[in-house]
C-alpha positions as a printed NumPy array, in Angstrom:
array([[-14.94 , -11.422,  22.892],
       [-15.452, -12.068,  26.623],
       [-11.929, -13.459,  26.865],
       [-10.558, -10.312,  25.209],
       [-12.537,  -8.119,  27.607],
       [-11.192, -10.084,  30.585],
       [ -7.613,  -9.687,  29.384],
       [ -8.162,  -5.985,  28.748],
       [ -9.507,  -5.582,  32.254],
       [ -6.394,  -7.309,  33.596],
       [ -4.217,  -4.734,  31.816],
       [ -5.839,  -1.633,  33.239],
       [ -3.468,  -1.622,  36.199],
       [ -0.426,  -1.589,  33.91 ],
       [  1.444,   1.629,  33.233],
       [  1.881,   2.907,  29.695],
       [  5.565,   2.004,  29.888],
       [  4.717,  -1.572,  30.866],
       [  2.127,  -1.871,  28.106],
       [  4.548,  -0.575,  25.499],
       [  7.157,  -3.091,  26.684],
       [  4.621,  -5.916,  26.327],
       [  3.701,  -4.631,  22.88 ],
       [  7.336,  -4.55 ,  21.764],
       [  7.913,  -8.075,  23.066],
       [  5.099,  -9.341,  20.854],
       [  6.348,  -7.359,  17.857],
       [  9.849,  -8.767,  18.301],
       [  8.522, -12.26 ,  17.574],
       [  7.343, -11.133,  14.146],
       [ 10.17 ,  -8.808,  13.12 ],
       [ 13.162,  -9.806,  10.967],
       [ 11.279, -12.629,   9.267],
       [ 12.052, -12.957,   5.565],
       [  8.861, -12.435,   3.509],
       [  9.14 , -15.405,   1.153],
       [  5.49 , -15.134,   0.13 ],
       [  5.854, -11.462,  -0.791],
       [  8.955, -12.275,  -2.847],
       [  7.183, -14.989,  -4.851],
       [  4.058, -12.857,  -5.079],
       [  5.893,  -9.786,  -6.346],
       [  8.081, -11.459,  -8.96 ],
       [  5.406, -13.959, -10.012],
       [  2.814, -11.231, -10.413],
       [  5.164,  -9.169, -12.579],
       [  6.   , -12.158, -14.798],
       [  2.3  , -12.971, -15.134],
       [  1.542,  -9.402, -16.228],
       [  4.325,  -9.455, -18.819],
       [  3.29 , -12.852, -20.173],
       [ -0.234, -11.685, -20.906],
       [  0.885,  -9.279, -23.607],
       [  2.051, -11.904, -26.155],
       [ -0.811, -14.222, -25.183],
       [ -3.445, -11.58 , -25.926],
       [ -1.629, -10.132, -28.948],
       [ -1.422, -13.56 , -30.594],
       [ -5.026, -14.433, -29.804],
       [ -4.205, -17.253, -27.387],
       [ -5.94 , -15.398, -24.542],
       [ -9.194, -13.463, -25.076],
       [ -9.07 ,  -9.731, -24.444],
       [-11.677,  -9.804, -21.686],
       [ -9.669, -12.347, -19.695],
       [ -6.541, -10.269, -20.211],
       [ -8.363,  -7.261, -18.754],
       [ -9.409,  -9.204, -15.654],
       [ -5.95 , -10.666, -15.032],
       [ -4.153,  -7.404, -15.793],
       [ -6.387,  -5.509, -13.354],
       [ -5.556,  -8.032, -10.632],
       [ -1.863,  -7.835, -11.549],
       [ -1.789,  -4.05 , -11.284],
       [ -3.701,  -4.009,  -7.999],
       [ -1.412,  -6.713,  -6.58 ],
       [  1.803,  -5.043,  -7.741],
       [  2.127,  -2.487,  -4.963],
       [  2.341,  -4.473,  -1.738],
       [  5.579,  -6.404,  -2.467],
       [  7.178,  -3.041,  -3.244],
       [  5.702,  -1.763,  -0.001],
       [  7.611,  -4.465,   1.86 ],
       [ 10.772,  -3.231,   0.139],
       [  9.992,   0.379,   1.054],
       [ 10.378,  -0.667,   4.688],
       [ 13.492,  -2.766,   3.929],
       [ 11.763,  -5.948,   5.063],
       [ 13.618,  -8.078,   2.511],
       [ 16.977,  -6.698,   3.691],
       [ 18.228,  -3.62 ,   5.528],
       [ 20.903,  -1.335,   4.024],
       [ 24.33 ,  -2.972,   4.166],
       [ 22.978,  -6.527,   4.322],
       [ 23.959,  -9.142,   1.686],
       [ 20.441,  -9.333,   0.226],
       [ 19.966,  -5.583,  -0.039],
       [ 20.13 ,  -5.925,  -3.826],
       [ 17.073,  -8.193,  -3.695],
       [ 15.158,  -5.686,  -1.6  ],
       [ 15.864,  -2.977,  -4.174],
       [ 15.129,  -5.292,  -7.118],
       [ 11.687,  -6.174,  -5.771],
       [ 11.056,  -2.548,  -4.888],
       [ 11.885,  -1.212,  -8.343],
       [ 10.48 ,  -4.048, -10.46 ],
       [  7.113,  -4.897,  -8.963],
       [  5.344,  -1.49 ,  -9.211],
       [  6.157,  -1.03 , -12.92 ],
       [  2.562,  -1.934, -13.926],
       [  1.425,   0.946, -11.703],
       [  3.848,   3.324, -13.461],
       [  5.097,   4.55 , -10.094],
       [  8.837,   4.851,  -9.353],
       [  9.969,   2.917,  -6.296],
       [ 12.01 ,   5.802,  -4.911],
       [  8.996,   8.108,  -5.097],
       [  6.784,   5.525,  -3.42 ],
       [  9.311,   4.987,  -0.639],
       [  9.93 ,   8.676,   0.04 ],
       [  6.252,   9.632,   0.138],
       [  5.193,   6.545,   2.085],
       [  7.722,   7.186,   4.831],
       [  6.353,  10.733,   5.069],
       [  2.874,   9.235,   5.407],
       [  4.087,   7.217,   8.381],
       [  5.566,  10.309,  10.01 ],
       [  2.484,  12.466,   9.521],
       [ -0.452,  10.076,   9.121],
       [ -3.764,  11.962,   8.87 ],
       [ -2.104,  15.364,   9.165],
       [ -4.088,  17.573,   6.745],
       [ -0.985,  19.544,   5.776],
       [  1.846,  16.993,   5.829],
       [  0.409,  13.554,   5.042],
       [  0.945,  12.905,   1.298],
       [ -2.051,  10.535,   1.309],
       [ -4.454,  12.937,   2.984],
       [ -6.013,  13.797,  -0.373],
       [ -7.774,  10.416,  -0.311],
       [ -9.625,  11.302,   2.902],
       [-13.404,  11.278,   2.495],
       [-16.49 ,  10.724,   4.624],
       [-17.98 ,   8.029,   2.389],
       [-16.784,   5.164,   0.205],
       [-17.974,   6.865,  -2.972],
       [-16.251,  10.012,  -1.789],
       [-13.029,   8.004,  -1.567],
       [-13.445,   6.765,  -5.146],
       [-13.988,  10.335,  -6.322],
       [-10.939,  11.492,  -4.335],
       [ -8.886,   8.771,  -6.037],
       [-10.018,   9.97 ,  -9.464],
       [ -9.095,  13.54 ,  -8.532],
       [ -5.694,  12.34 ,  -7.243],
       [ -4.831,  11.296, -10.803],
       [ -5.512,  14.747, -12.249],
       [ -2.76 ,  17.341, -12.916],
       [ -3.936,  19.613, -10.08 ],
       [ -5.918,  17.587,  -7.535],
       [ -7.657,  19.629,  -4.844],
       [ -7.108,  22.668,  -7.057],
       [ -3.376,  22.934,  -6.416],
       [ -0.011,  21.21 ,  -6.539],
       [ -0.101,  17.45 ,  -6.03 ],
       [  0.52 ,  16.42 ,  -2.415],
       [  3.264,  14.016,  -3.502],
       [  5.113,  16.859,  -5.214],
       [  4.674,  19.03 ,  -2.12 ],
       [  6.033,  16.249,   0.083],
       [  9.055,  15.601,  -2.143],
       [  9.906,  19.304,  -2.235],
       [  9.593,  19.539,   1.543],
       [ 12.182,  16.778,   2.073],
       [ 14.502,  18.122,  -0.606],
       [ 13.868,  15.393,  -3.195],
       [ 12.779,  17.471,  -6.184],
       [ 14.807,  15.05 ,  -8.325],
       [ 12.159,  12.411,  -7.705],
       [  9.503,  14.652,  -9.235],
       [ 11.494,  14.548, -12.461],
       [ 11.771,  10.77 , -12.139],
       [  7.975,  10.546, -11.919],
       [  7.62 ,  12.686, -15.031],
       [ 10.069,  10.463, -16.931],
       [  8.132,   7.344, -15.883],
       [  4.878,   8.861, -17.09 ],
       [  6.386,   9.967, -20.404],
       [  7.848,   6.512, -21.071],
       [  4.466,   4.97 , -20.237],
       [  2.681,   7.315, -22.648],
       [  5.296,   6.635, -25.332],
       [  4.686,   2.888, -24.998],
       [  0.922,   3.367, -25.255],
       [  1.293,   5.599, -28.322],
       [  3.639,   3.07 , -29.935],
       [  1.127,   0.287, -29.336],
       [ -1.661,   2.355, -30.869],
       [  0.552,   3.28 , -33.841],
       [  1.393,  -0.362, -34.543],
       [ -2.203,  -1.585, -34.413],
       [ -2.491,  -2.663, -30.775],
       [ -4.733,   0.119, -29.472],
       [ -7.202,  -2.24 , -27.791],
       [ -4.383,  -4.176, -26.125],
       [ -2.901,  -0.923, -24.813],
       [ -6.278,   0.113, -23.436],
       [ -7.39 ,  -3.198, -21.925],
       [ -4.036,  -4.505, -20.682],
       [ -2.548,  -1.354, -19.196],
       [ -4.498,   1.911, -19.334],
       [ -7.759,   0.626, -17.865],
       [ -6.188,  -1.923, -15.459],
       [ -3.915,   0.807, -14.137],
       [ -6.88 ,   3.004, -13.238],
       [ -8.796,   0.089, -11.738],
       [ -5.735,  -0.919,  -9.709],
       [ -5.039,   2.582,  -8.413],
       [ -8.671,   2.991,  -7.356],
       [ -8.546,  -0.322,  -5.471],
       [ -5.248,   0.59 ,  -3.804],
       [ -6.499,   3.983,  -2.704],
       [ -9.737,   2.519,  -1.388],
       [ -8.308,  -0.32 ,   0.67 ],
       [ -4.804,   0.902,   1.518],
       [ -5.311,   4.647,   1.936],
       [ -8.978,   5.266,   2.701],
       [-10.407,   2.302,   4.598],
       [ -7.715,   2.012,   7.317],
       [ -7.67 ,   5.766,   7.999],
       [-11.283,   6.87 ,   7.541],
       [-13.669,   8.274,   8.321],
       [-12.966,   8.977,  11.993],
       [ -9.248,   8.381,  12.592],
       [ -7.197,  11.186,  14.09 ],
       [ -3.501,  11.71 ,  14.675],
       [ -1.24 ,   9.918,  17.121],
       [  0.323,   6.504,  17.627],
       [ -2.916,   4.712,  18.526],
       [ -5.345,   7.   ,  16.72 ],
       [ -4.097,   7.413,  13.147],
       [ -5.41 ,   4.061,  11.9  ],
       [ -7.676,   1.227,  12.971],
       [ -8.673,  -2.357,  12.385],
       [-11.753,  -3.065,  10.302],
       [-13.844,  -5.995,   9.1  ],
       [-13.954,  -6.139,   5.32 ],
       [-16.97 ,  -7.65 ,   3.564],
       [-14.651,  -9.103,   0.927],
       [-12.167, -10.593,   3.388],
       [ -8.614,  -9.764,   4.377],
       [ -6.924, -11.033,   1.2  ],
       [ -9.117,  -9.119,  -1.26 ],
       [ -8.747,  -6.001,   0.883],
       [ -4.966,  -6.247,   0.639],
       [ -4.372,  -7.494,   4.176],
       [ -5.393,  -4.099,   5.507],
       [ -7.831,  -5.278,   8.188],
       [ -4.891,  -5.246,  10.601],
       [ -3.251,  -2.081,   9.277],
       [ -2.797,  -0.674,  12.766],
       [ -0.016,  -3.221,  13.366],
       [  1.814,  -1.958,  10.287],
       [  1.741,   1.63 ,  11.507],
       [  3.022,   0.616,  14.918],
       [  5.731,  -1.732,  13.593],
       [  6.264,  -1.125,   9.852],
       [  8.908,  -3.843,   9.485],
       [  6.574,  -6.68 ,  10.441],
       [  5.878,  -8.511,   7.146],
       [  2.34 ,  -8.152,   5.841],
       [  1.525, -11.856,   6.167],
       [  2.425, -11.782,   9.873],
       [  0.273,  -8.779,  10.82 ],
       [ -2.887, -10.836,  11.575],
       [ -1.055, -12.997,  14.125],
       [  0.678,  -9.98 ,  15.658],
       [ -2.653,  -8.169,  15.846],
       [ -4.384, -11.008,  17.663],
       [ -1.628, -11.07 ,  20.27 ],
       [ -1.506,  -7.287,  20.647],
       [ -5.227,  -6.576,  20.573],
       [ -5.833,  -6.424,  24.354],
       [ -2.878,  -4.059,  24.726],
       [ -3.994,  -1.893,  21.819],
       [ -7.512,  -1.748,  23.247],
       [ -6.166,  -0.62 ,  26.601],
       [ -4.062,   2.044,  24.882],
       [ -7.188,   3.468,  23.254],
       [ -6.839,   2.087,  19.72 ],
       [ -9.926,   1.406,  17.61 ],
       [ -9.772,  -2.394,  17.451],
       [-13.391,  -3.367,  18.074],
       [-14.233,  -4.317,  14.487],
       [-12.313,  -7.578,  14.352]])
């Protein structure tokens, strides 16, 4: 801590332009690195989720274990797609662009969330983070942890906050009403699968391997990815709209979000490299007024 304070003191005579240049130089070391771990994680997690269905249906795996694994699978399914949302696997026009899109579309299927909807709304979140009117994720804002859980439950209702869903508002604002229809189709297919499972005698499997894990996973994602990095006191602006935090359950269980501020500053730095980038940038971020005291 003393070392960090000394370095921060040494930076106070730097101009904002100089600090930003130093920040970019650090970021450059972590950009354009292929996220091999996220690739294996995303595809492996999806295969694991699929494989549980026959194992539980045939009695090889007990239902309770299927519930635990499926809940982890659903919670873990978003972040590889998140890498693809920022084209970290491959930028448009690059030879591996097909892989970027494959990971993006495939991995969030357990969440029943279309990749194109996730990408469009997430990029709007980056543009307008913490803006009460324009941030699609602002509905998860709350003053307490339990308030965040309640906000997540409301988010899943037809008319959260008493009006049109913020994602629908965001998609309309950017002229992507077609993606609203895509979301509806996804939800209808999901419901059709659940009904088919119930009709054919697999009601408990439908409930414990998908319906309940989906709600557990969404709650976890909202808590650690949407609420914790942006609440309760974050404002708007490059160094104010998110923060670092120390999670009681560790960085892995909290989805790597302890260093979320690095992601908002440089979205194309792979998730697994954000801790190292954060440690290098921390004195600069502190000097620029960012909330980085927690870790």
